[in-house]
Amino acid sequence: MHAEKNPRKNKVSHTVANAAGPETGTVQEAGSASSHNPLLGHATSHAATLVGLAAIVLWGFMAGLVRLVSESFGATLGSALIYTVGGVMLLIVRRPKPIRRAPRKYLLLGGVMFVAYEASISLSIGLATTNAQSVEVSLVNYLWPTLLVLMTAALSRKHGAVVKALPGAIVATIGVALAVGGESLNVQEAIGDIASNPLPYLLAFAGAFIWAIYASVTPAMSEGYDGTTIFFCCVAVLLWIIHLMSGDGLPAATPGIGGYVALAACALSIAGGYACWGYGMLHGNMETLAIGSYATPIFSTASSTLLLGVALGMPFWIGVALVVAGSLINLWFARRP
């Protein structure tokens, strides 16, 4: 059996190497270029990279839509309904291959990380006691693009890649803090909030770290199997358990048509985002996706202001400029040999 598979593997490797670096002229040179250039990396399709970047746009609508759903259905019931409807959408559009084909290590570790991320983020937001803490916890969660960029650089095995990624990561992270925190962000107050109620911040940071690991490690572990739909449905089950244990029950007032529209839109935003991201991770360029993920909080803040009727101040636009600048710095360093 192994003797029959090896020639096929060599043929696939030959094709991928030429696709990744056609300008190199030889298979050996293409393989060398891809191993030293993380932007070429394991990319097999530019279209898949674009699909992965579409997740950033879809996730951008998540925060505002979740707020609208929570107002209509309650926090715990709303979350359970969002992931249930989203799970049904994924089962229709992205029905997974037979589970027996999935590597057990990927199903176990990938599934645990996916569910742990969602649980940590949900709990961190729920444990925030004030609006200011909610903003601060969101900022901690939005460290995941920075962590993902640094982890991707480390996994690229390119000499000095992490050091070169740091300047852009720092600039972009400051931009995220300004864009999301805006004029309400106060460093001294934030330190006091962390000291008085550290658990939500620890959970948010753990979630950011877990997601960065998941996004950077699972593509190689999956062997091409996409378990996003399975993992998403597992989150739905967990959220129903949390809702039933919370004792919140049904909403006091029957939600209007607007609540159901928001529920469908939110489920599409979150489930569609995960589907696009999963496809992009498996078949696209991971470092490009990592750098592009800096835009997630920008889209999130902008869409929330539109959905919730909040004006954008000057700190937001300064933050956008810094995020763009940090991303360009990362791209410039990544393209250098």
Short mmCIF file of C-alpha atoms in Angstrom, two decimals:
data_model
loop_
_atom_site.label_atom_id
_atom_site.label_comp_id
_atom_site.label_asym_id
_atom_site.label_seq_id
_atom_site.Cartn_x
_atom_site.Cartn_y
_atom_site.Cartn_z
CA MET A 1 0.00 0.00 0.00
CA HIS A 2 2.77 2.46 0.89
CA ALA A 3 4.58 1.70 -2.34
CA GLU A 4 1.48 2.62 -4.31
CA LYS A 5 0.90 5.90 -2.47
CA ASN A 6 4.42 7.36 -2.62
CA PRO A 7 4.47 8.18 -6.38
CA ARG A 8 1.16 9.93 -6.01
CA LYS A 9 2.49 11.98 -3.10
CA ASN A 10 5.52 12.98 -5.13
CA LYS A 11 3.28 14.06 -7.99
CA VAL A 12 1.14 16.17 -5.66
CA SER A 13 4.24 17.69 -4.05
CA HIS A 14 5.63 18.51 -7.51
CA THR A 15 2.39 20.26 -8.50
CA VAL A 16 2.05 22.23 -5.26
CA ALA A 17 5.70 23.31 -5.35
CA ASN A 18 5.34 24.64 -8.89
CA ALA A 19 2.08 26.38 -8.01
CA ALA A 20 3.64 28.01 -4.96
CA GLY A 21 6.69 29.30 -6.76
CA PRO A 22 6.43 29.26 -10.55
CA GLU A 23 9.04 31.94 -10.87
CA THR A 24 11.75 29.70 -9.44
CA GLY A 25 11.88 27.49 -12.50
CA THR A 26 12.57 24.16 -10.75
CA VAL A 27 10.80 22.01 -8.21
CA GLN A 28 13.76 22.09 -5.86
CA GLU A 29 13.99 25.88 -5.99
CA ALA A 30 10.25 26.24 -5.50
CA GLY A 31 10.37 24.05 -2.42
CA SER A 32 13.25 26.10 -1.06
CA ALA A 33 11.44 29.36 -1.72
CA SER A 34 8.25 28.18 -0.03
CA SER A 35 10.14 27.01 3.03
CA HIS A 36 11.78 30.42 3.47
CA ASN A 37 8.87 32.65 2.41
CA PRO A 38 5.92 32.35 4.79
CA LEU A 39 3.67 34.26 2.40
CA LEU A 40 4.05 31.40 -0.07
CA GLY A 41 4.16 28.85 2.75
CA HIS A 42 1.66 26.04 2.30
CA ALA A 43 -0.69 28.10 0.10
CA THR A 44 -2.33 26.00 -2.60
CA SER A 45 -4.96 28.48 -3.74
CA HIS A 46 -5.14 32.27 -3.79
CA ALA A 47 -8.93 31.94 -4.01
CA ALA A 48 -8.90 30.01 -0.73
CA THR A 49 -6.94 32.84 0.89
CA LEU A 50 -9.62 35.30 -0.26
CA VAL A 51 -12.30 33.01 1.16
CA GLY A 52 -10.44 32.99 4.47
CA LEU A 53 -10.23 36.80 4.45
CA ALA A 54 -14.01 36.93 3.89
CA ALA A 55 -14.35 35.49 7.41
CA ILE A 56 -12.92 38.73 8.80
CA VAL A 57 -15.70 40.72 7.14
CA LEU A 58 -18.40 38.30 8.32
CA TRP A 59 -17.08 38.26 11.90
CA GLY A 60 -17.11 42.04 11.83
CA PHE A 61 -20.91 42.02 12.10
CA MET A 62 -20.89 39.56 14.99
CA ALA A 63 -20.65 41.89 18.00
CA GLY A 64 -23.50 44.20 17.01
CA LEU A 65 -25.77 41.34 15.95
CA VAL A 66 -25.09 39.35 19.13
CA ARG A 67 -26.13 42.42 21.14
CA LEU A 68 -29.40 42.67 19.18
CA VAL A 69 -30.11 38.95 19.63
CA SER A 70 -29.37 39.17 23.38
CA GLU A 71 -31.82 42.05 23.73
CA SER A 72 -34.56 39.93 22.13
CA PHE A 73 -33.87 36.45 23.54
CA GLY A 74 -31.59 36.97 26.53
CA ALA A 75 -27.85 36.32 26.80
CA THR A 76 -27.71 32.55 27.32
CA LEU A 77 -30.73 31.57 25.21
CA GLY A 78 -29.65 33.95 22.47
CA SER A 79 -26.18 32.43 22.29
CA ALA A 80 -27.58 28.87 22.24
CA LEU A 81 -30.01 29.78 19.46
CA ILE A 82 -27.31 31.52 17.40
CA TYR A 83 -25.05 28.48 17.41
CA THR A 84 -27.94 26.08 16.86
CA VAL A 85 -29.19 27.95 13.78
CA GLY A 86 -25.60 28.40 12.62
CA GLY A 87 -24.90 24.71 13.11
CA VAL A 88 -27.93 23.79 10.98
CA MET A 89 -26.70 26.16 8.26
CA LEU A 90 -23.27 24.54 8.29
CA LEU A 91 -24.74 21.03 8.18
CA ILE A 92 -26.65 22.04 5.03
CA VAL A 93 -23.88 23.99 3.28
CA ARG A 94 -20.67 22.50 4.75
CA ARG A 95 -21.69 18.96 5.63
CA PRO A 96 -18.55 17.29 7.01
CA LYS A 97 -17.00 14.18 5.54
CA PRO A 98 -17.53 10.93 7.51
CA ILE A 99 -15.98 11.42 10.91
CA ARG A 100 -14.01 8.18 10.62
CA ARG A 101 -11.83 9.91 8.00
CA ALA A 102 -10.74 12.60 10.46
CA PRO A 103 -7.44 12.19 12.32
CA ARG A 104 -8.27 11.43 15.95
CA LYS A 105 -5.62 13.84 17.21
CA TYR A 106 -7.18 16.66 15.19
CA LEU A 107 -10.71 15.86 16.32
CA LEU A 108 -9.70 15.68 19.97
CA LEU A 109 -7.25 18.57 20.29
CA GLY A 110 -8.84 20.76 17.63
CA GLY A 111 -12.31 20.21 19.02
CA VAL A 112 -11.24 20.90 22.61
CA MET A 113 -9.47 24.12 21.59
CA PHE A 114 -12.42 25.31 19.47
CA VAL A 115 -14.96 24.71 22.23
CA ALA A 116 -12.63 26.04 24.94
CA TYR A 117 -12.17 29.27 22.99
CA GLU A 118 -15.90 29.84 22.62
CA ALA A 119 -16.55 28.98 26.27
CA SER A 120 -13.78 31.26 27.56
CA ILE A 121 -14.97 34.21 25.49
CA SER A 122 -18.61 33.74 26.48
CA LEU A 123 -17.71 33.44 30.16
CA SER A 124 -15.33 36.41 30.08
CA ILE A 125 -18.02 38.70 28.68
CA GLY A 126 -20.60 37.34 31.12
CA LEU A 127 -18.32 37.89 34.11
CA ALA A 128 -17.58 41.52 33.22
CA THR A 129 -19.47 43.61 35.77
CA THR A 130 -19.48 47.01 33.98
CA ASN A 131 -19.62 48.34 30.42
CA ALA A 132 -16.02 49.51 30.78
CA GLN A 133 -14.91 46.00 31.72
CA SER A 134 -16.79 44.61 28.71
CA VAL A 135 -14.78 46.89 26.41
CA GLU A 136 -11.54 45.99 28.17
CA VAL A 137 -12.27 42.25 27.99
CA SER A 138 -12.99 42.62 24.27
CA LEU A 139 -9.62 44.30 23.83
CA VAL A 140 -7.88 41.41 25.58
CA ASN A 141 -9.71 38.97 23.31
CA TYR A 142 -8.56 40.95 20.27
CA LEU A 143 -4.98 40.08 21.10
CA TRP A 144 -5.50 36.89 19.09
CA PRO A 145 -4.50 38.47 15.73
CA THR A 146 -1.21 39.65 17.26
CA LEU A 147 -0.55 36.26 18.84
CA LEU A 148 -1.46 34.53 15.58
CA VAL A 149 0.96 36.68 13.57
CA LEU A 150 3.78 35.92 16.02
CA MET A 151 3.00 32.18 16.11
CA THR A 152 2.80 32.01 12.33
CA ALA A 153 6.16 33.76 12.10
CA ALA A 154 7.64 31.28 14.57
CA LEU A 155 6.26 28.29 12.64
CA SER A 156 7.60 29.65 9.34
CA ARG A 157 11.12 28.68 10.52
CA LYS A 158 12.43 31.80 8.82
CA HIS A 159 15.47 33.24 10.59
CA GLY A 160 14.48 36.19 12.79
CA ALA A 161 10.84 36.03 11.66
CA VAL A 162 9.41 36.64 15.15
CA VAL A 163 11.67 39.63 15.78
CA LYS A 164 10.74 41.10 12.40
CA ALA A 165 7.03 40.58 13.12
CA LEU A 166 7.16 42.41 16.47
CA PRO A 167 7.23 46.06 15.23
CA GLY A 168 4.17 45.62 13.04
CA ALA A 169 2.41 43.62 15.74
CA ILE A 170 2.99 46.34 18.35
CA VAL A 171 1.81 49.14 16.04
CA ALA A 172 -1.30 47.19 14.98
CA THR A 173 -2.16 46.23 18.58
CA ILE A 174 -2.02 49.87 19.67
CA GLY A 175 -4.29 50.65 16.74
CA VAL A 176 -6.77 47.98 17.83
CA ALA A 177 -6.80 49.42 21.37
CA LEU A 178 -7.57 52.90 20.04
CA ALA A 179 -10.18 51.71 17.54
CA VAL A 180 -12.08 49.50 19.99
CA GLY A 181 -11.48 51.40 23.23
CA GLY A 182 -11.84 54.88 21.75
CA GLU A 183 -12.12 57.82 24.08
CA SER A 184 -13.50 55.63 26.87
CA LEU A 185 -10.25 53.70 27.31
CA ASN A 186 -8.39 54.68 30.48
CA VAL A 187 -5.24 52.73 31.29
CA GLN A 188 -5.31 53.46 35.05
CA GLU A 189 -8.96 52.47 35.34
CA ALA A 190 -8.28 49.33 33.32
CA ILE A 191 -5.49 48.32 35.72
CA GLY A 192 -7.85 48.86 38.63
CA ASP A 193 -10.58 46.80 36.96
CA ILE A 194 -8.16 43.95 36.34
CA ALA A 195 -7.03 44.02 39.97
CA SER A 196 -10.60 43.99 41.30
CA ASN A 197 -12.00 41.39 38.91
CA PRO A 198 -9.17 39.47 37.19
CA LEU A 199 -11.06 36.33 36.10
CA PRO A 200 -12.77 37.71 32.94
CA TYR A 201 -9.45 39.16 31.74
CA LEU A 202 -7.64 35.88 32.35
CA LEU A 203 -10.35 33.99 30.46
CA ALA A 204 -10.24 36.47 27.56
CA PHE A 205 -6.45 36.18 27.32
CA ALA A 206 -6.65 32.39 27.54
CA GLY A 207 -9.22 32.45 24.74
CA ALA A 208 -7.03 34.66 22.54
CA PHE A 209 -4.06 32.37 23.13
CA ILE A 210 -6.10 29.21 22.47
CA TRP A 211 -7.50 30.55 19.21
CA ALA A 212 -4.06 31.62 17.98
CA ILE A 213 -2.76 28.11 18.68
CA TYR A 214 -5.79 26.52 17.03
CA ALA A 215 -5.46 28.61 13.89
CA SER A 216 -1.71 28.06 13.51
CA VAL A 217 -1.43 24.38 14.48
CA THR A 218 -4.56 22.56 13.33
CA PRO A 219 -4.09 22.92 9.53
CA ALA A 220 -1.12 20.53 9.57
CA MET A 221 -2.81 18.31 12.14
CA SER A 222 -6.05 17.98 10.17
CA GLU A 223 -4.56 16.27 7.10
CA GLY A 224 -7.08 18.17 4.97
CA TYR A 225 -10.14 17.28 7.06
CA ASP A 226 -12.34 20.26 7.96
CA GLY A 227 -14.00 19.73 11.33
CA THR A 228 -15.47 23.23 11.63
CA THR A 229 -19.07 22.06 11.36
CA ILE A 230 -18.57 19.34 13.98
CA PHE A 231 -16.82 21.71 16.38
CA PHE A 232 -19.47 24.39 15.86
CA CYS A 233 -22.28 21.97 16.72
CA CYS A 234 -20.38 20.92 19.86
CA VAL A 235 -20.34 24.58 20.94
CA ALA A 236 -24.11 24.73 20.40
CA VAL A 237 -24.58 21.74 22.73
CA LEU A 238 -22.36 23.35 25.36
CA LEU A 239 -24.29 26.64 25.17
CA TRP A 240 -27.61 24.82 25.65
CA ILE A 241 -26.19 23.14 28.74
CA ILE A 242 -25.06 26.54 30.05
CA HIS A 243 -28.50 28.02 29.34
CA LEU A 244 -30.37 25.19 31.08
CA MET A 245 -28.05 25.40 34.09
CA SER A 246 -28.43 29.17 34.30
CA GLY A 247 -32.17 28.94 34.86
CA ASP A 248 -32.84 31.95 32.62
CA GLY A 249 -35.69 30.22 30.80
CA LEU A 250 -37.63 31.95 28.01
CA PRO A 251 -37.66 35.72 27.39
CA ALA A 252 -40.32 37.69 29.27
CA ALA A 253 -41.70 39.21 26.07
CA THR A 254 -42.19 37.44 22.75
CA PRO A 255 -39.45 38.58 20.36
CA GLY A 256 -40.59 40.53 17.31
CA ILE A 257 -39.72 39.84 13.70
CA GLY A 258 -36.64 42.02 14.08
CA GLY A 259 -35.27 39.66 16.72
CA TYR A 260 -35.61 36.66 14.43
CA VAL A 261 -34.01 38.55 11.55
CA ALA A 262 -31.11 39.47 13.82
CA LEU A 263 -30.85 35.82 14.94
CA ALA A 264 -30.63 34.55 11.35
CA ALA A 265 -28.15 37.27 10.36
CA CYS A 266 -25.99 36.63 13.42
CA ALA A 267 -25.95 32.88 12.83
CA LEU A 268 -24.94 33.49 9.21
CA SER A 269 -22.22 35.92 10.29
CA ILE A 270 -20.64 33.61 12.87
CA ALA A 271 -21.12 30.25 11.14
CA GLY A 272 -20.21 31.67 7.74
CA GLY A 273 -17.12 33.27 9.23
CA TYR A 274 -15.92 30.01 10.75
CA ALA A 275 -16.63 28.11 7.52
CA CYS A 276 -14.62 30.61 5.46
CA TRP A 277 -11.80 30.71 8.00
CA GLY A 278 -11.58 26.92 8.19
CA TYR A 279 -11.39 26.64 4.41
CA GLY A 280 -8.80 29.40 4.21
CA MET A 281 -6.63 27.78 6.88
CA LEU A 282 -6.60 24.44 5.08
CA HIS A 283 -6.13 25.66 1.52
CA GLY A 284 -4.89 29.25 1.70
CA ASN A 285 -1.92 31.27 2.91
CA MET A 286 -1.82 31.26 6.69
CA GLU A 287 0.46 34.27 7.16
CA THR A 288 -1.66 36.44 4.88
CA LEU A 289 -4.73 35.40 6.89
CA ALA A 290 -2.91 36.13 10.15
CA ILE A 291 -1.96 39.65 9.06
CA GLY A 292 -5.42 40.25 7.62
CA SER A 293 -6.99 39.25 10.94
CA TYR A 294 -5.90 42.62 12.37
CA ALA A 295 -8.92 44.04 10.55
CA THR A 296 -11.37 41.92 12.59
CA PRO A 297 -11.82 44.37 15.49
CA ILE A 298 -11.94 47.28 13.03
CA PHE A 299 -14.84 45.76 11.11
CA SER A 300 -16.47 44.74 14.39
CA THR A 301 -16.34 48.24 15.85
CA ALA A 302 -17.49 49.89 12.62
CA SER A 303 -20.44 47.51 12.11
CA SER A 304 -21.48 47.82 15.76
CA THR A 305 -21.68 51.58 15.45
CA LEU A 306 -23.92 51.22 12.40
CA LEU A 307 -26.15 48.55 13.92
CA LEU A 308 -26.39 50.17 17.35
CA GLY A 309 -26.39 53.81 16.23
CA VAL A 310 -23.12 54.94 17.84
CA ALA A 311 -20.90 57.61 16.25
CA LEU A 312 -17.26 56.90 15.35
CA GLY A 313 -14.76 59.27 16.96
CA MET A 314 -11.29 60.36 15.95
CA PRO A 315 -9.54 57.62 18.05
CA PHE A 316 -11.21 55.01 15.83
CA TRP A 317 -9.76 56.47 12.64
CA ILE A 318 -6.34 56.88 14.21
CA GLY A 319 -6.57 53.24 15.29
CA VAL A 320 -7.51 52.19 11.74
CA ALA A 321 -4.46 54.02 10.38
CA LEU A 322 -2.20 52.29 12.91
CA VAL A 323 -3.67 48.85 12.11
CA VAL A 324 -3.08 49.43 8.40
CA ALA A 325 0.46 50.66 9.11
CA GLY A 326 1.23 47.66 11.33
CA SER A 327 -0.12 45.25 8.71
CA LEU A 328 1.98 46.85 5.98
CA ILE A 329 5.07 46.60 8.17
CA ASN A 330 4.39 42.89 8.69
CA LEU A 331 3.86 42.37 4.97
CA TRP A 332 7.06 44.21 4.12
CA PHE A 333 9.15 42.15 6.54
CA ALA A 334 7.46 38.92 5.44
CA ARG A 335 8.34 39.54 1.81
CA ARG A 336 12.00 40.13 2.59
CA PRO A 337 14.30 37.09 2.24
#
